[in-house]
Coordinates of N, CA and C in Angstrom, one line a residue:
S727 N -6.5 -3.7 22.2 CA -6.5 -2.6 21.2 C -8.0 -2.3 20.8
R728 N -8.3 -1.0 20.6 CA -9.6 -0.6 20.3 C -10.0 -1.0 18.9
K729 N -11.2 -1.3 18.7 CA -11.7 -1.7 17.3 C -12.0 -0.4 16.5
V730 N -11.4 -0.3 15.4 CA -11.7 0.8 14.5 C -12.5 0.3 13.3
T731 N -13.4 1.2 12.8 CA -14.2 0.8 11.7 C -13.4 1.0 10.4
K732 N -13.9 0.4 9.3 CA -13.3 0.5 8.0 C -13.3 2.0 7.6
D733 N -14.4 2.7 7.9 CA -14.5 4.1 7.5 C -13.5 4.9 8.3
Q734 N -13.2 4.6 9.5 CA -12.2 5.3 10.3 C -10.8 5.0 9.7
Q735 N -10.6 3.8 9.3 CA -9.3 3.4 8.7 C -9.1 4.2 7.4
I736 N -10.2 4.3 6.6 CA -10.1 5.0 5.3 C -9.7 6.5 5.6
A737 N -10.4 7.1 6.5 CA -10.1 8.5 6.9 C -8.7 8.7 7.3
A738 N -8.2 7.8 8.2 CA -6.8 7.9 8.7 C -5.8 7.6 7.6
G739 N -6.2 6.6 6.8 CA -5.3 6.2 5.7 C -5.1 7.3 4.6
R740 N -6.2 8.1 4.4 CA -6.2 9.2 3.4 C -5.1 10.2 3.8
T741 N -5.2 10.6 5.1 CA -4.2 11.6 5.6 C -2.8 11.1 5.5
L742 N -2.6 9.8 5.9 CA -1.2 9.2 5.8 C -0.8 9.1 4.3
Y743 N -1.7 8.7 3.4 CA -1.3 8.5 2.0 C -0.8 9.8 1.4
L744 N -1.4 11.0 1.8 CA -1.1 12.2 1.2 C 0.3 12.7 1.6
G745 N 1.0 11.9 2.6 CA 2.4 12.2 2.9 C 3.3 11.5 1.8
P746 N 4.0 10.5 2.2 CA 5.0 9.9 1.3 C 4.4 9.2 0.1
C747 N 3.2 8.6 0.2 CA 2.7 7.8 -0.9 C 2.4 8.6 -2.2
S748 N 1.7 9.8 -1.9 CA 1.2 10.5 -3.0 C 2.3 11.2 -3.9
A749 N 3.5 11.3 -3.4 CA 4.6 11.9 -4.2 C 4.8 11.1 -5.5
C750 N 4.8 9.8 -5.4 CA 4.9 8.9 -6.6 C 3.6 8.5 -7.2
H751 N 2.7 8.0 -6.3 CA 1.4 7.4 -6.8 C 0.4 8.5 -7.1
Q752 N 0.7 9.8 -6.7 CA -0.1 10.9 -7.0 C -1.4 11.0 -6.2
G753 N -2.0 12.2 -6.1 CA -3.1 12.5 -5.2 C -4.3 11.6 -5.4
E754 N -4.6 11.3 -6.7 CA -5.8 10.5 -7.0 C -5.4 9.0 -7.4
G755 N -4.2 8.6 -7.0 CA -3.8 7.2 -7.2 C -3.5 6.9 -8.7
Q756 N -3.3 8.0 -9.5 CA -3.2 7.7 -10.9 C -1.8 7.3 -11.3
G757 N -0.8 7.5 -10.4 CA 0.6 7.1 -10.8 C 1.1 8.1 -11.8
I758 N 2.3 7.8 -12.3 CA 3.0 8.5 -13.3 C 3.4 7.6 -14.5
A759 N 2.9 7.8 -15.6 CA 3.0 6.9 -16.8 C 4.4 6.5 -16.9
R760 N 4.6 5.2 -17.1 CA 5.9 4.5 -17.4 C 6.9 4.7 -16.2
T761 N 6.5 5.3 -15.1 CA 7.4 5.5 -14.0 C 6.9 4.9 -12.7
F762 N 5.8 5.3 -12.2 CA 5.2 4.8 -11.0 C 3.8 4.3 -11.3
P763 N 3.5 3.1 -10.9 CA 2.2 2.5 -11.3 C 1.0 3.1 -10.6
P764 N -0.1 3.1 -11.3 CA -1.3 3.6 -10.6 C -1.8 2.6 -9.5
L765 N -2.5 3.2 -8.5 CA -3.2 2.4 -7.6 C -4.7 2.5 -7.9
A766 N -5.1 3.5 -8.6 CA -6.5 3.6 -9.0 C -6.9 2.5 -10.0
K767 N -7.9 1.8 -9.8 CA -8.4 0.7 -10.6 C -7.2 -0.3 -11.0
S768 N -6.4 -0.6 -10.0 CA -5.2 -1.4 -10.2 C -5.5 -2.8 -10.0
D769 N -5.4 -3.6 -11.1 CA -5.6 -5.1 -11.0 C -4.5 -5.7 -10.1
F770 N -3.3 -5.1 -10.2 CA -2.1 -5.7 -9.4 C -2.3 -5.5 -7.9
L771 N -2.7 -4.3 -7.5 CA -3.0 -4.0 -6.1 C -4.1 -4.9 -5.6
M772 N -5.2 -5.0 -6.3 CA -6.4 -5.7 -5.8 C -6.3 -7.2 -5.9
A773 N -5.4 -7.7 -6.7 CA -5.3 -9.2 -6.9 C -4.9 -10.0 -5.6
D774 N -4.1 -9.4 -4.8 CA -3.5 -10.1 -3.7 C -3.2 -9.2 -2.5
K775 N -4.0 -9.3 -1.5 CA -3.9 -8.4 -0.3 C -2.6 -8.7 0.4
K776 N -2.2 -9.9 0.5 CA -0.9 -10.2 1.2 C 0.3 -9.6 0.5
R777 N 0.3 -9.8 -0.9 CA 1.3 -9.2 -1.7 C 1.4 -7.7 -1.5
A778 N 0.2 -7.0 -1.4 CA 0.2 -5.6 -1.3 C 0.8 -5.2 0.1
I779 N 0.5 -5.9 1.1 CA 1.1 -5.6 2.5 C 2.6 -5.8 2.4
G780 N 3.0 -6.9 1.8 CA 4.5 -7.2 1.6 C 5.2 -6.1 0.9
I781 N 4.6 -5.5 -0.2 CA 5.2 -4.5 -0.9 C 5.4 -3.2 -0.1
V782 N 4.4 -2.8 0.7 CA 4.5 -1.7 1.5 C 5.6 -1.9 2.6
L783 N 5.6 -3.0 3.2 CA 6.6 -3.3 4.2 C 8.0 -3.5 3.7
N784 N 8.2 -4.2 2.5 CA 9.5 -4.6 2.1 C 9.9 -3.9 0.8
G785 N 9.1 -3.1 0.2 CA 9.4 -2.4 -1.0 C 9.3 -3.4 -2.2
V786 N 9.6 -2.9 -3.4 CA 9.6 -3.8 -4.5 C 10.5 -3.2 -5.6
Q787 N 11.2 -4.1 -6.3 CA 12.0 -3.6 -7.5 C 11.9 -4.6 -8.5
G788 N 12.1 -4.2 -9.8 CA 12.0 -5.1 -10.9 C 10.7 -4.9 -11.6
A789 N 10.6 -5.5 -12.8 CA 9.4 -5.3 -13.6 C 8.1 -5.9 -13.0
I790 N 7.1 -5.1 -13.0 CA 5.8 -5.6 -12.7 C 4.8 -5.0 -13.8
T791 N 3.7 -5.8 -14.0 CA 2.7 -5.3 -14.9 C 1.5 -4.9 -14.2
V792 N 1.0 -3.7 -14.3 CA -0.1 -3.1 -13.6 C -1.1 -2.6 -14.7
S793 N -2.3 -3.2 -14.7 CA -3.4 -2.8 -15.6 C -2.9 -2.7 -17.0
G794 N -2.1 -3.7 -17.4 CA -1.6 -3.9 -18.8 C -0.4 -3.1 -19.2
A795 N 0.2 -2.3 -18.3 CA 1.4 -1.6 -18.6 C 2.5 -2.1 -17.7
E796 N 3.8 -2.1 -18.2 CA 4.9 -2.5 -17.4 C 5.6 -1.3 -16.7
Y797 N 5.9 -1.6 -15.5 CA 6.7 -0.6 -14.7 C 7.9 -1.3 -14.2
N798 N 9.0 -0.6 -14.1 CA 10.3 -1.1 -13.6 C 11.0 -0.1 -12.9
S799 N 10.5 0.2 -11.7 CA 11.2 1.2 -10.9 C 11.3 0.6 -9.5
V800 N 11.7 1.4 -8.5 CA 12.0 0.9 -7.2 C 11.0 1.6 -6.2
M801 N 10.3 0.8 -5.4 CA 9.6 1.4 -4.3 C 10.3 1.0 -3.0
P802 N 10.7 2.0 -2.2 CA 11.5 1.7 -1.0 C 10.6 1.0 0.1
P803 N 11.2 0.2 1.0 CA 10.4 -0.3 2.1 C 9.9 0.8 3.0
L804 N 8.7 0.6 3.4 CA 8.1 1.6 4.4 C 7.9 0.9 5.8
S805 N 8.8 0.0 6.1 CA 8.7 -0.8 7.3 C 8.9 0.1 8.6
H806 N 9.3 1.3 8.4 CA 9.5 2.2 9.6 C 8.1 2.7 10.1
L807 N 7.1 2.5 9.2 CA 5.7 2.9 9.6 C 5.1 1.9 10.6
P808 N 4.3 2.3 11.6 CA 3.6 1.3 12.4 C 2.6 0.5 11.7
D809 N 2.4 -0.7 12.2 CA 1.5 -1.6 11.5 C 0.1 -1.0 11.2
D810 N -0.4 -0.3 12.2 CA -1.8 0.3 12.0 C -1.8 1.3 11.0
D811 N -0.7 2.1 10.8 CA -0.6 3.1 9.7 C -0.6 2.4 8.4
I812 N 0.2 1.3 8.2 CA 0.2 0.6 7.0 C -1.1 0.0 6.7
A813 N -1.8 -0.5 7.7 CA -3.1 -1.1 7.5 C -4.1 0.0 7.0
N814 N -4.0 1.2 7.6 CA -4.9 2.2 7.2 C -4.7 2.7 5.8
I815 N -3.4 2.9 5.5 CA -3.1 3.3 4.1 C -3.6 2.3 3.1
L816 N -3.4 1.0 3.3 CA -3.8 0.0 2.4 C -5.3 -0.1 2.3
T817 N -6.0 0.1 3.5 CA -7.4 0.1 3.5 C -8.0 1.3 2.6
Y818 N -7.3 2.4 2.8 CA -7.7 3.6 2.0 C -7.5 3.3 0.5
V819 N -6.3 2.9 0.1 CA -6.1 2.8 -1.4 C -6.9 1.6 -2.0
R820 N -7.2 0.6 -1.2 CA -8.0 -0.5 -1.7 C -9.5 -0.2 -1.7
N821 N -9.8 1.0 -1.2 CA -11.2 1.4 -1.2 C -11.4 2.8 -1.8
S822 N -10.6 3.2 -2.7 CA -10.6 4.5 -3.3 C -10.4 4.4 -4.8
W823 N -10.9 5.4 -5.6 CA -10.6 5.5 -7.0 C -11.0 4.3 -7.8
G824 N -12.2 3.8 -7.5 CA -12.7 2.6 -8.3 C -12.3 1.3 -7.7
N825 N -11.5 1.3 -6.6 CA -11.2 0.0 -5.9 C -12.2 -0.2 -4.8
S826 N -12.5 -1.4 -4.5 CA -13.4 -1.7 -3.4 C -13.1 -3.1 -2.8
D827 N -12.7 -3.2 -1.6 CA -12.4 -4.5 -1.0 C -12.5 -4.4 0.5
D828 N -12.2 -5.5 1.2 CA -12.3 -5.5 2.7 C -11.1 -4.7 3.3
A829 N -11.2 -4.4 4.5 CA -10.2 -3.6 5.2 C -9.0 -4.5 5.4
V830 N -7.8 -3.8 5.6 CA -6.6 -4.5 6.0 C -6.4 -4.2 7.5
S831 N -6.2 -5.3 8.2 CA -6.0 -5.1 9.7 C -4.6 -4.9 10.1
A832 N -4.3 -4.3 11.2 CA -3.0 -4.2 11.7 C -2.4 -5.6 12.0
A833 N -3.3 -6.5 12.4 CA -2.8 -7.9 12.7 C -2.3 -8.5 11.4
E834 N -2.9 -8.3 10.3 CA -2.4 -8.8 9.0 C -1.1 -8.3 8.7
V835 N -0.9 -7.0 8.9 CA 0.4 -6.4 8.7 C 1.5 -6.9 9.6
T836 N 1.1 -7.1 10.9 CA 2.0 -7.7 11.9 C 2.5 -9.1 11.5
A837 N 1.5 -9.9 11.0 CA 1.8 -11.3 10.6 C 2.8 -11.3 9.4
M838 N 2.6 -10.3 8.5 CA 3.5 -10.3 7.3 C 4.9 -9.8 7.8
R839 N 4.9 -8.8 8.7 CA 6.2 -8.3 9.2 C 7.0 -9.4 9.9
D840 N 6.3 -10.2 10.7 CA 6.9 -11.3 11.4 C 7.4 -12.4 10.5
A841 N 6.7 -12.6 9.3 CA 7.0 -13.7 8.4 C 8.1 -13.4 7.4
T842 N 8.5 -12.1 7.3 CA 9.4 -11.8 6.2 C 10.6 -11.1 6.8
K843 N 11.8 -11.4 6.3 CA 13.0 -10.8 6.7 C 13.1 -9.4 6.1
R844 N 13.5 -8.5 6.9 CA 13.7 -7.1 6.5 C 14.8 -7.0 5.4
P845 N 14.6 -6.4 4.3 CA 15.7 -6.2 3.3 C 16.7 -5.3 3.9
P846 N 17.9 -5.3 3.3 CA 19.0 -4.4 3.8 C 18.5 -3.0 3.7
G847 N 18.8 -2.2 4.7 CA 18.4 -0.8 4.7 C 17.0 -0.5 5.1
A848 N 16.2 -1.5 5.4 CA 14.9 -1.3 5.9 C 14.9 -0.7 7.3
G849 N 13.9 0.1 7.7 CA 13.9 0.7 9.0 C 13.8 -0.3 10.1
H850 N 12.9 -1.3 10.0 CA 12.7 -2.3 11.1 C 12.5 -3.7 10.5

């Protein structure tokens, strides 16, 4: 597989994010108050890279606290997306809107996919 740079991942991830992700998390990652948590300056997103990968792959439901506010809605699993797309989306959101961290690799997404059972109704 060819090596992509973090900047290339961010550019690809931005385009992908503006599809399904931005509907709930909004164009600038600000989320929707009391409904969908923000990704911008999100302590929850940035605290645990593996957890973030797992949430995109497997979805999440139940109460979570993000930057001091509680959210209790459902994010569907996005396991139908290829691993490199998920890696690019996460690299983008973890390096935008006040967030800054290392890139997420497709290999990290593949490892998480292989380590977790797909929930009922997940694509793959």
